[in-house]
Short mmCIF file of C-alpha atoms and ligand atoms in Angstrom, two decimals:
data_model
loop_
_atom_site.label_atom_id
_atom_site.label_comp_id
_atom_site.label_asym_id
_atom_site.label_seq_id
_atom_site.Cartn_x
_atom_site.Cartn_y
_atom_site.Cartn_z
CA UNK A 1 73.51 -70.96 -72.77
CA UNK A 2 71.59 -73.94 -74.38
CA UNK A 3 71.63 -77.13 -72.89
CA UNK A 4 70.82 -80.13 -74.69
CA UNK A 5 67.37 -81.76 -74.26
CA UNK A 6 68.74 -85.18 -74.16
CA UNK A 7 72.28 -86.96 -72.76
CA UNK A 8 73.41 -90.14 -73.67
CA UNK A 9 74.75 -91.80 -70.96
CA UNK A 10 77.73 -95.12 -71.13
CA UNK A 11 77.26 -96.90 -68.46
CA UNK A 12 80.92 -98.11 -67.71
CA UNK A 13 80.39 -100.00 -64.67
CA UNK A 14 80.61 -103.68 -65.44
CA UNK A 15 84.13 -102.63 -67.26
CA UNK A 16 85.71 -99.53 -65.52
CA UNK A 17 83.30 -100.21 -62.24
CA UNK A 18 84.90 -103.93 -62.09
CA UNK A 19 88.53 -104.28 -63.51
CA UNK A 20 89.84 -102.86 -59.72
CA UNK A 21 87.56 -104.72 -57.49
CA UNK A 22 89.57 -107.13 -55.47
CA UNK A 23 86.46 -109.40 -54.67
CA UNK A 24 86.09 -111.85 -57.25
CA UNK A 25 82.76 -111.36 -58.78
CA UNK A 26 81.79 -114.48 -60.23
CA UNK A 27 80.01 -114.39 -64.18
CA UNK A 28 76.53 -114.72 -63.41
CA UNK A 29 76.46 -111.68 -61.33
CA UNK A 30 77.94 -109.67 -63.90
CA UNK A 31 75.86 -110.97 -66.13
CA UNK A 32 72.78 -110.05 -63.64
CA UNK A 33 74.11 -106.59 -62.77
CA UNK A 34 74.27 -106.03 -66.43
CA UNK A 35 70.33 -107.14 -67.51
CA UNK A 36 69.98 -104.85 -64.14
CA UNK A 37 71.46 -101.51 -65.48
CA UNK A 38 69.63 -102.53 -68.89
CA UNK A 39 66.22 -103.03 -67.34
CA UNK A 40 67.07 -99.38 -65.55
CA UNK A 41 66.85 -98.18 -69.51
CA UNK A 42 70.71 -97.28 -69.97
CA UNK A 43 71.27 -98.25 -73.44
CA UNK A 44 75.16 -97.91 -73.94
CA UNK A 45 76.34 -100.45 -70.92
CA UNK A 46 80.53 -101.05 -71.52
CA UNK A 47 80.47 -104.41 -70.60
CA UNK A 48 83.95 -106.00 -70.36
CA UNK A 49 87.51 -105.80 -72.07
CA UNK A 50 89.59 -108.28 -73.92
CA UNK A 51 92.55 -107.57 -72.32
CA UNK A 52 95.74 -109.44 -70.71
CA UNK A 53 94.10 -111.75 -67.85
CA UNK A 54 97.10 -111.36 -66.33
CA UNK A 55 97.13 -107.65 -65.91
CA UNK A 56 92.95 -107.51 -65.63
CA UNK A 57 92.22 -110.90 -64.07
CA UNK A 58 88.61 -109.50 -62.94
CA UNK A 59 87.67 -109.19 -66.66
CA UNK A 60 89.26 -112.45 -67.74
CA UNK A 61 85.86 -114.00 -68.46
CA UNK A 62 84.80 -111.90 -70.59
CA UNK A 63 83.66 -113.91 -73.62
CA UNK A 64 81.39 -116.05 -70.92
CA UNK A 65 79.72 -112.36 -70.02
CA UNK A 66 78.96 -111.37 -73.59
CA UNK A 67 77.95 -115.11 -74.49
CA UNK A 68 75.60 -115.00 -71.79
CA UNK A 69 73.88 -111.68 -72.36
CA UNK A 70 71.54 -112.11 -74.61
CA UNK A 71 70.19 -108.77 -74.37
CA UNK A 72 68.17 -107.01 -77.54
CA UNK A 73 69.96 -105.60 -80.19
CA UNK A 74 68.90 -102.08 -79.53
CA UNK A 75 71.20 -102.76 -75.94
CA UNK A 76 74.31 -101.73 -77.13
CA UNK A 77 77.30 -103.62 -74.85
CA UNK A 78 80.90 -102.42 -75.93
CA UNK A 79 84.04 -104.45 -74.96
CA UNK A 80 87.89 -102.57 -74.78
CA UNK A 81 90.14 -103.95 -77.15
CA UNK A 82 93.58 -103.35 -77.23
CA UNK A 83 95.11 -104.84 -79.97
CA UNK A 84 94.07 -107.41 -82.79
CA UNK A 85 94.12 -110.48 -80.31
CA UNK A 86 91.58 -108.71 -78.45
CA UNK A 87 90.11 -107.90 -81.18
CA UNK A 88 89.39 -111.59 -82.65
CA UNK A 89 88.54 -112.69 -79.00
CA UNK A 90 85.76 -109.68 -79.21
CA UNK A 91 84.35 -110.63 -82.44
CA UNK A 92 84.77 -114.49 -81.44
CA UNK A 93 82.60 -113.76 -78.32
CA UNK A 94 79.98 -111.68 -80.41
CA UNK A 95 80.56 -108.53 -79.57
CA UNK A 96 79.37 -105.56 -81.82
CA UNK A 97 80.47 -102.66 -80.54
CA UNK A 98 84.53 -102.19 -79.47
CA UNK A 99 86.41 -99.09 -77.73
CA UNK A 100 90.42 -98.59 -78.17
CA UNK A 101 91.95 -96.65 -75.38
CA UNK A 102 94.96 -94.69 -76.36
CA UNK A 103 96.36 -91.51 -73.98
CA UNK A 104 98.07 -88.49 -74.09
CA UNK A 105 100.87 -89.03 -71.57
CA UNK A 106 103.65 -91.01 -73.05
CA UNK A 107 104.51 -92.95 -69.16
CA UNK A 108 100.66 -93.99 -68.96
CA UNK A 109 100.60 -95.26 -72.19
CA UNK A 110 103.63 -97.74 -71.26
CA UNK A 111 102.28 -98.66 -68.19
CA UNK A 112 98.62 -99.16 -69.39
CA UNK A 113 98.78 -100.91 -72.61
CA UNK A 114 102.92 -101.47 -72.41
CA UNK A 115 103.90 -99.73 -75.40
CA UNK A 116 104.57 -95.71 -76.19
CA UNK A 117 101.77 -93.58 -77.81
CA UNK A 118 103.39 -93.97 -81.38
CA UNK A 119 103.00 -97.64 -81.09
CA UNK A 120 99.52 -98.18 -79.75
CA UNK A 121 98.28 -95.73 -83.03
CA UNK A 122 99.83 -98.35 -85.11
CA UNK A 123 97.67 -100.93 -82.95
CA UNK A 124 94.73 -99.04 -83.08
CA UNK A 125 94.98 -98.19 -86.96
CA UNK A 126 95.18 -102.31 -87.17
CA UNK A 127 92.38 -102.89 -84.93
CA UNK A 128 90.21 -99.95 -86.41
CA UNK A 129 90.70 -101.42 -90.20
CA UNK A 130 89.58 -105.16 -89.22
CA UNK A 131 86.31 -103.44 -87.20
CA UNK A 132 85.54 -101.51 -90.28
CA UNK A 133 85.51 -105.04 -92.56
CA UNK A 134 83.35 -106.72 -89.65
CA UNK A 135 81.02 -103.20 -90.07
CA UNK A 136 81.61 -102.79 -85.88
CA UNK A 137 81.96 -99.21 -84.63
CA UNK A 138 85.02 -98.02 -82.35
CA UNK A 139 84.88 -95.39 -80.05
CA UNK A 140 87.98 -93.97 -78.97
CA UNK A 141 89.19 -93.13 -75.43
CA UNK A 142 91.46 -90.84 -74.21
CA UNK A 143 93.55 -90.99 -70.89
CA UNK A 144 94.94 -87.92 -69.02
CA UNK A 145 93.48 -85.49 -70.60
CA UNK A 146 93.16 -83.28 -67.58
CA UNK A 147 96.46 -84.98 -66.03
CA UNK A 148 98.43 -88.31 -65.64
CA UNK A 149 99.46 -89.31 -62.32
CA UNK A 150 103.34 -89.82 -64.12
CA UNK A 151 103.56 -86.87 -66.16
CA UNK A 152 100.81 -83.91 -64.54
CA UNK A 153 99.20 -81.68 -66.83
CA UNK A 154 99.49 -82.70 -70.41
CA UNK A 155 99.41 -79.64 -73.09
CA UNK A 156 96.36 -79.04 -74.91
CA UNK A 157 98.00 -79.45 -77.94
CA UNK A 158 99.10 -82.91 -77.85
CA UNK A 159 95.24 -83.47 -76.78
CA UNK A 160 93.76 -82.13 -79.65
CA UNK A 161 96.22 -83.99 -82.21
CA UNK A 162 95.52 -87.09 -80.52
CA UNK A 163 92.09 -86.86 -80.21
CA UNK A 164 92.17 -85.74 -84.02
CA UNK A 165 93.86 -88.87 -84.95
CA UNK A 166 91.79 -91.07 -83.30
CA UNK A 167 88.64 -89.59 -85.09
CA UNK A 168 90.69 -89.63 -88.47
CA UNK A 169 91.52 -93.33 -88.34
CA UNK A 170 87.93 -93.79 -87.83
CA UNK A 171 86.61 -93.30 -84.53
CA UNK A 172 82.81 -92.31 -83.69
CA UNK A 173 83.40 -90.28 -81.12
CA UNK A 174 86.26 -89.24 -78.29
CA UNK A 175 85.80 -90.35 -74.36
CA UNK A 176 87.76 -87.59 -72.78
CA UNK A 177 89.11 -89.34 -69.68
CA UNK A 178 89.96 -87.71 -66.67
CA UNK A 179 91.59 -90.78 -65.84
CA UNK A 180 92.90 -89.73 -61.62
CA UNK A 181 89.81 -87.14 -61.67
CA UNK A 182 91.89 -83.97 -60.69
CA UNK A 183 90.19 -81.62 -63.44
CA UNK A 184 88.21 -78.73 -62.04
CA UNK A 185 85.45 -76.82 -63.98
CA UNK A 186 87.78 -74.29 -65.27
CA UNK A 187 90.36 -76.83 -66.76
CA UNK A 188 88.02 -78.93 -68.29
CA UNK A 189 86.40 -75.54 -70.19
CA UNK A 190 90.03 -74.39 -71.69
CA UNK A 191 90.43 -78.19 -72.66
CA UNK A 192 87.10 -78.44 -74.10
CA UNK A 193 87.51 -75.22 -75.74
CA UNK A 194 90.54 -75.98 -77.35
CA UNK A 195 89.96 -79.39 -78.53
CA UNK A 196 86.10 -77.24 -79.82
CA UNK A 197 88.30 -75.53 -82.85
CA UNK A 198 89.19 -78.70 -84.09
CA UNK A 199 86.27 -80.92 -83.69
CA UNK A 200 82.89 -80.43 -82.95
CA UNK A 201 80.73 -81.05 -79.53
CA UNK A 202 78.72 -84.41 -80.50
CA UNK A 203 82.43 -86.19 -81.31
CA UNK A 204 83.15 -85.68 -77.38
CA UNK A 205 82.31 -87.75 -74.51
CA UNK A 206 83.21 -86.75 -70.74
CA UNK A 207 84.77 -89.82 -68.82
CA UNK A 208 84.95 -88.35 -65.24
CA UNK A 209 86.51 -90.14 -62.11
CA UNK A 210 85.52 -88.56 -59.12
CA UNK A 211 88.67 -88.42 -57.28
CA UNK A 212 88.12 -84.93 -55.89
CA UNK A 213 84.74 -84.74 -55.60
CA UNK A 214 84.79 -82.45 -59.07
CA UNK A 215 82.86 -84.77 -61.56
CA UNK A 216 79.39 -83.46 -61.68
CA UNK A 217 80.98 -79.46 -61.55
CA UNK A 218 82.90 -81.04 -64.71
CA UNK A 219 80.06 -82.43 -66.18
CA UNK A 220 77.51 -79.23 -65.79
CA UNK A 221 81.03 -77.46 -67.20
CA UNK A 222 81.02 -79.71 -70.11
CA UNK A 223 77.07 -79.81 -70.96
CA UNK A 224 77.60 -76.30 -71.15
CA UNK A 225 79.92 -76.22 -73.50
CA UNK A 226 77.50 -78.89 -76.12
CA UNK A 227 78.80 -82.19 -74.46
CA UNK A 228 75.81 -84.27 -74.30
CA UNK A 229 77.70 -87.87 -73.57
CA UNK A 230 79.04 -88.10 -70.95
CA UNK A 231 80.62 -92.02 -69.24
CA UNK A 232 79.49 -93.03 -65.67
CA UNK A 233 79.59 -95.80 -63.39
CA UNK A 234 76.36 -97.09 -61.03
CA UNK A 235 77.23 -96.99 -57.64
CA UNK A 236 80.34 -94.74 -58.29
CA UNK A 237 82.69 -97.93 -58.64
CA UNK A 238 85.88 -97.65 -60.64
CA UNK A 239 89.19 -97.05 -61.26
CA UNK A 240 92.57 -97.95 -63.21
CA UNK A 241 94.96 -100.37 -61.82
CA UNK A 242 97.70 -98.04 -63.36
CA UNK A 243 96.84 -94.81 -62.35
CA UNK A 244 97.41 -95.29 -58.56
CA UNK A 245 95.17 -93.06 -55.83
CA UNK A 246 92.42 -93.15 -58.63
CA UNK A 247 88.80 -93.17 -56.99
CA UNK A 248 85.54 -94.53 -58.87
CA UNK A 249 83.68 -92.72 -61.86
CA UNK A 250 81.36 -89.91 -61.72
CA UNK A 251 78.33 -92.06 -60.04
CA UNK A 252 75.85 -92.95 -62.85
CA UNK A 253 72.76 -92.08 -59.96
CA UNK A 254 74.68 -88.55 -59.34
CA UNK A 255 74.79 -88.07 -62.75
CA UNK A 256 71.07 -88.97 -63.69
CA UNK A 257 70.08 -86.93 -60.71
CA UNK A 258 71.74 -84.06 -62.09
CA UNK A 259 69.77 -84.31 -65.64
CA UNK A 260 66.75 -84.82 -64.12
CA UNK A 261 67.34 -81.49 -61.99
CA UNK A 262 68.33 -80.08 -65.14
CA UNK A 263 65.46 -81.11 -66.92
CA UNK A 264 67.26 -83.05 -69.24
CA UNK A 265 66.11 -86.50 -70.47
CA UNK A 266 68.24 -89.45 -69.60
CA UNK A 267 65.84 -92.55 -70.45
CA UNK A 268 66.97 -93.74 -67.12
CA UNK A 269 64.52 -95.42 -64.39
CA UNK A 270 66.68 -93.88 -61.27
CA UNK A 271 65.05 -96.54 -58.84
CA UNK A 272 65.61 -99.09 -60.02
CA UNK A 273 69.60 -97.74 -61.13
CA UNK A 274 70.13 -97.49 -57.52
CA UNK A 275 69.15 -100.92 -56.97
CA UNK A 276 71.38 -101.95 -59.68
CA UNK A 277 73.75 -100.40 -57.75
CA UNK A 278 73.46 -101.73 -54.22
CA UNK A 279 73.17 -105.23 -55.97
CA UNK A 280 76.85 -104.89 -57.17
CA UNK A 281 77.66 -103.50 -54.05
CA UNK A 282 76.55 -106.51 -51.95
CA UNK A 283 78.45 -108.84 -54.19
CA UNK A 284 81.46 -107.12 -54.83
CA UNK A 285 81.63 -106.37 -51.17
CA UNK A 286 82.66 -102.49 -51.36
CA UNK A 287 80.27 -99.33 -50.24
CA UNK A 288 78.49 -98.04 -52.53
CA UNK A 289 79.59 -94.49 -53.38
CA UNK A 290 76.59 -92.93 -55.20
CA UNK A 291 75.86 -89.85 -52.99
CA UNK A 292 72.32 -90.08 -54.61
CA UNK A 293 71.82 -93.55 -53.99
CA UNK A 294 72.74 -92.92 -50.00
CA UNK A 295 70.04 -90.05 -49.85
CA UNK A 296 67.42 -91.78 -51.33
CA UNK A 297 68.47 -94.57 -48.69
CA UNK A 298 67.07 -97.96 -50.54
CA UNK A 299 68.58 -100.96 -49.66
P1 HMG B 1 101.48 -106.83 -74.71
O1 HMG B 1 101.96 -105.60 -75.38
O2 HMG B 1 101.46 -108.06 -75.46
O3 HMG B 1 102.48 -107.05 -73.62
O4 HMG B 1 100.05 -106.55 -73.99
P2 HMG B 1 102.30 -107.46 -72.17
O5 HMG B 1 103.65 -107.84 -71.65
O6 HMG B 1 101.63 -106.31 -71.48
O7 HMG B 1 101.41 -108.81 -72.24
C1 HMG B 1 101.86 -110.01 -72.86
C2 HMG B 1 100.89 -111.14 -72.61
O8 HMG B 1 99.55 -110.68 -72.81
C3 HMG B 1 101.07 -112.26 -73.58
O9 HMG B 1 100.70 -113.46 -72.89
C4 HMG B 1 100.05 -111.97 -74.66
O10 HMG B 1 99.64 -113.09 -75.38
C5 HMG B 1 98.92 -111.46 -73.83
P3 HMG B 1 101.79 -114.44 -72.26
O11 HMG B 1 102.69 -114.82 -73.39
O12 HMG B 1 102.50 -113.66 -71.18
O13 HMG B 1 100.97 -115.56 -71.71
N1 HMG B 1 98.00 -110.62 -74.57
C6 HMG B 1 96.66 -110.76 -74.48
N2 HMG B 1 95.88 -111.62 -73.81
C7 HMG B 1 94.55 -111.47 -73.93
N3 HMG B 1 93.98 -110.50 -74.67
C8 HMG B 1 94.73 -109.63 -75.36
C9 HMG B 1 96.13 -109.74 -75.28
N4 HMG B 1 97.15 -109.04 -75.81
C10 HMG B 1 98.29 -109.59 -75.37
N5 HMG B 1 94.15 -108.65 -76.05
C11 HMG B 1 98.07 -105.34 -73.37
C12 HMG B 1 99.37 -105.34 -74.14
C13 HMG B 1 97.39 -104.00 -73.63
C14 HMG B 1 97.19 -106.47 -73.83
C15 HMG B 1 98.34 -105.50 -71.87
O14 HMG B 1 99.31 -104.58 -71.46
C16 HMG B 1 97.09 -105.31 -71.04
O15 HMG B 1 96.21 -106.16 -71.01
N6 HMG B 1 96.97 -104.17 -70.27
C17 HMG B 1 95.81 -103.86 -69.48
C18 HMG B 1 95.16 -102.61 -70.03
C19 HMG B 1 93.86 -102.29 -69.31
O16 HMG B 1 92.88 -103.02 -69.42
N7 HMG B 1 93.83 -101.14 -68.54
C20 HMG B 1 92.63 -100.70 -67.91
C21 HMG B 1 91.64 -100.16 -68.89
S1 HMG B 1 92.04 -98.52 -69.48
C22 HMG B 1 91.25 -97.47 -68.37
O17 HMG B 1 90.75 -97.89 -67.36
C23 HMG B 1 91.14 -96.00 -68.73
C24 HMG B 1 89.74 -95.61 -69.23
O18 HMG B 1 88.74 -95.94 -68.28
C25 HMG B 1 89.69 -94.09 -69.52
C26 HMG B 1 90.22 -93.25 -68.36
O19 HMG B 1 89.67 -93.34 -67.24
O20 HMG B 1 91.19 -92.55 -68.60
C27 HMG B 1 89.39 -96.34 -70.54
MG1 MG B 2 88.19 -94.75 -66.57
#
């Protein structure tokens, strides 16, 4: 099999990394770990989400973390946006680059984002038209796609129509979450393959939490199959506030590790990630979980 020369990796730390920390992080240190993980040459950082500060109060500044970026254009800092509030507190903020997160389980989707599936298309399809006049890209995510903590496995079929829609209303590409990171290698190739007759490999992105341990056996599973995006998280922080029992993302330092043993080009300084990483750590007050970042033993 051919592997790709080159991954793209989304650093999803400041968003997914932070939204379950219970240490209040104040904005400067976001803002810090954020020129941090750009400086360690990941280009794709997720930096926030305009969502409910009452259900995500860790994210609730998130206009005063893009405002205070100022990072070059060729950085590129997504936001989540659920709905057209979020939306027009994006744009207001300056953001250029959005993400709507729909799922396939019907009971995650109510406790996520509070409405069913059905619903949050009609959101999206709002949200996706007004990005298109402002010329800002969306990518789409997925949750459960390799099992909800409500509903267990969901059938492959109601992943591939969603994902399908998604990418039909506009999407770039399709984050396939494995949002309480139970998938093994095997699942994630039948998943992979099936949603692989309906849309092709560089409209996919693995989004692995690392629950069981399984993330970077998913990943090499995925690569394999023509992934070559794949979400991550330095220091291995992370995890969704409704999907209870959740551990972090796939480490981004695992993950880099992994490329580099795999010869594959990342763009990625892997020092200085892992000092990205322990600087969050410090100030979030939470052990790192990079496996990498522990071996190489920098503090
Ligand atoms: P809603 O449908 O309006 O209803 O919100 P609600 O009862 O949930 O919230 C109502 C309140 O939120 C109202 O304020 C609204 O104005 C306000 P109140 O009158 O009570 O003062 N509101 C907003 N405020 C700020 N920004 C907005 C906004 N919209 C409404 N955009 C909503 C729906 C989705 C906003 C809400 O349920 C929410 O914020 N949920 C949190 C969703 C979230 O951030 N989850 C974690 C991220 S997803 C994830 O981690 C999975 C992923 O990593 C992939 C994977 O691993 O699977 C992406
Ligand atoms: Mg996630």
């Amino acid at each position: 099999m051919k592997l790709p020369a080159r991954v793209t990796l989304v650093e999803v730390g400041p968003r997914d990394g932070l939204q379950n920390e219970p240490s209040p992080i104040p904005t400067d240190i976001k803002i810090d770990f954020i020129k941090r993980l750009a400086g360690a040459g990941l280009a794709t950082i997720e930096a926030t989400s305009f969502v409910s500060p009452k259900k995500i109060p860790q994210l609730a500044d998130h206009t005063e973390v893009i405002r205070g970026l100022n990072l070059p254009a060729s950085i590129q800092l997504p936001a989540l946006v659920p709905n057209v509030k979020g939306f027009n507190n994006a744009v207001d903020a300056g953001v250029k680059h959005i993400a709507v997160f729909a799922s396939v389980s019907e009971t995650f989707s109510q406790r996520n984002i509070h409405c069913s599936i059905e619903e949050s298309f009609v959101r999206f399809t709002e949200v996706i038209a007004l990005a298109k006049q402002h010329h800002i890209p969306v990518r789409g995510y997925l949750s459960c796609v390799f099992g909800c903590p409500y509903e267990g496995k969901i059938a492959d079929d109601v992943i591939v129509d969603a994902a399908k829609r998604l990418l039909d209303l506009g999407c770039t590409e399709i984050s396939l979450g494995d949002t309480i990171g139970v998938a093994t290698p095997k699942q994630v190739r039948e998943v992979i393959a099936a949603l692989l007759t309906k849309i092709p490999a560089e409209k996919l992105a693995g989004h692995f939490h690392d629950t069981y341990g399984q993330a970077i056996a998913n990943i090499v599973a995925a690569l394999e199959l023509g992934l070559s995006t794949f979400d991550s998280s330095a220091a291995g922080l992370g995890g969704c506030p409704y999907a209870a029992g959740a551990s972090g993302n796939v480490a981004t330092e695992d993950v880099v590790y992994l490329m580099q043993g795999l010869g594959i080009e990342t763009g990625v300084d892997l020092e200085k990630l892992i000092a990205a990483g322990h600087f969050i750590c410090q100030h979030a007050k939470t052990p790192n979980r990079s496996k990498v970042a522990a071996a190489m033993g920098k503090k």
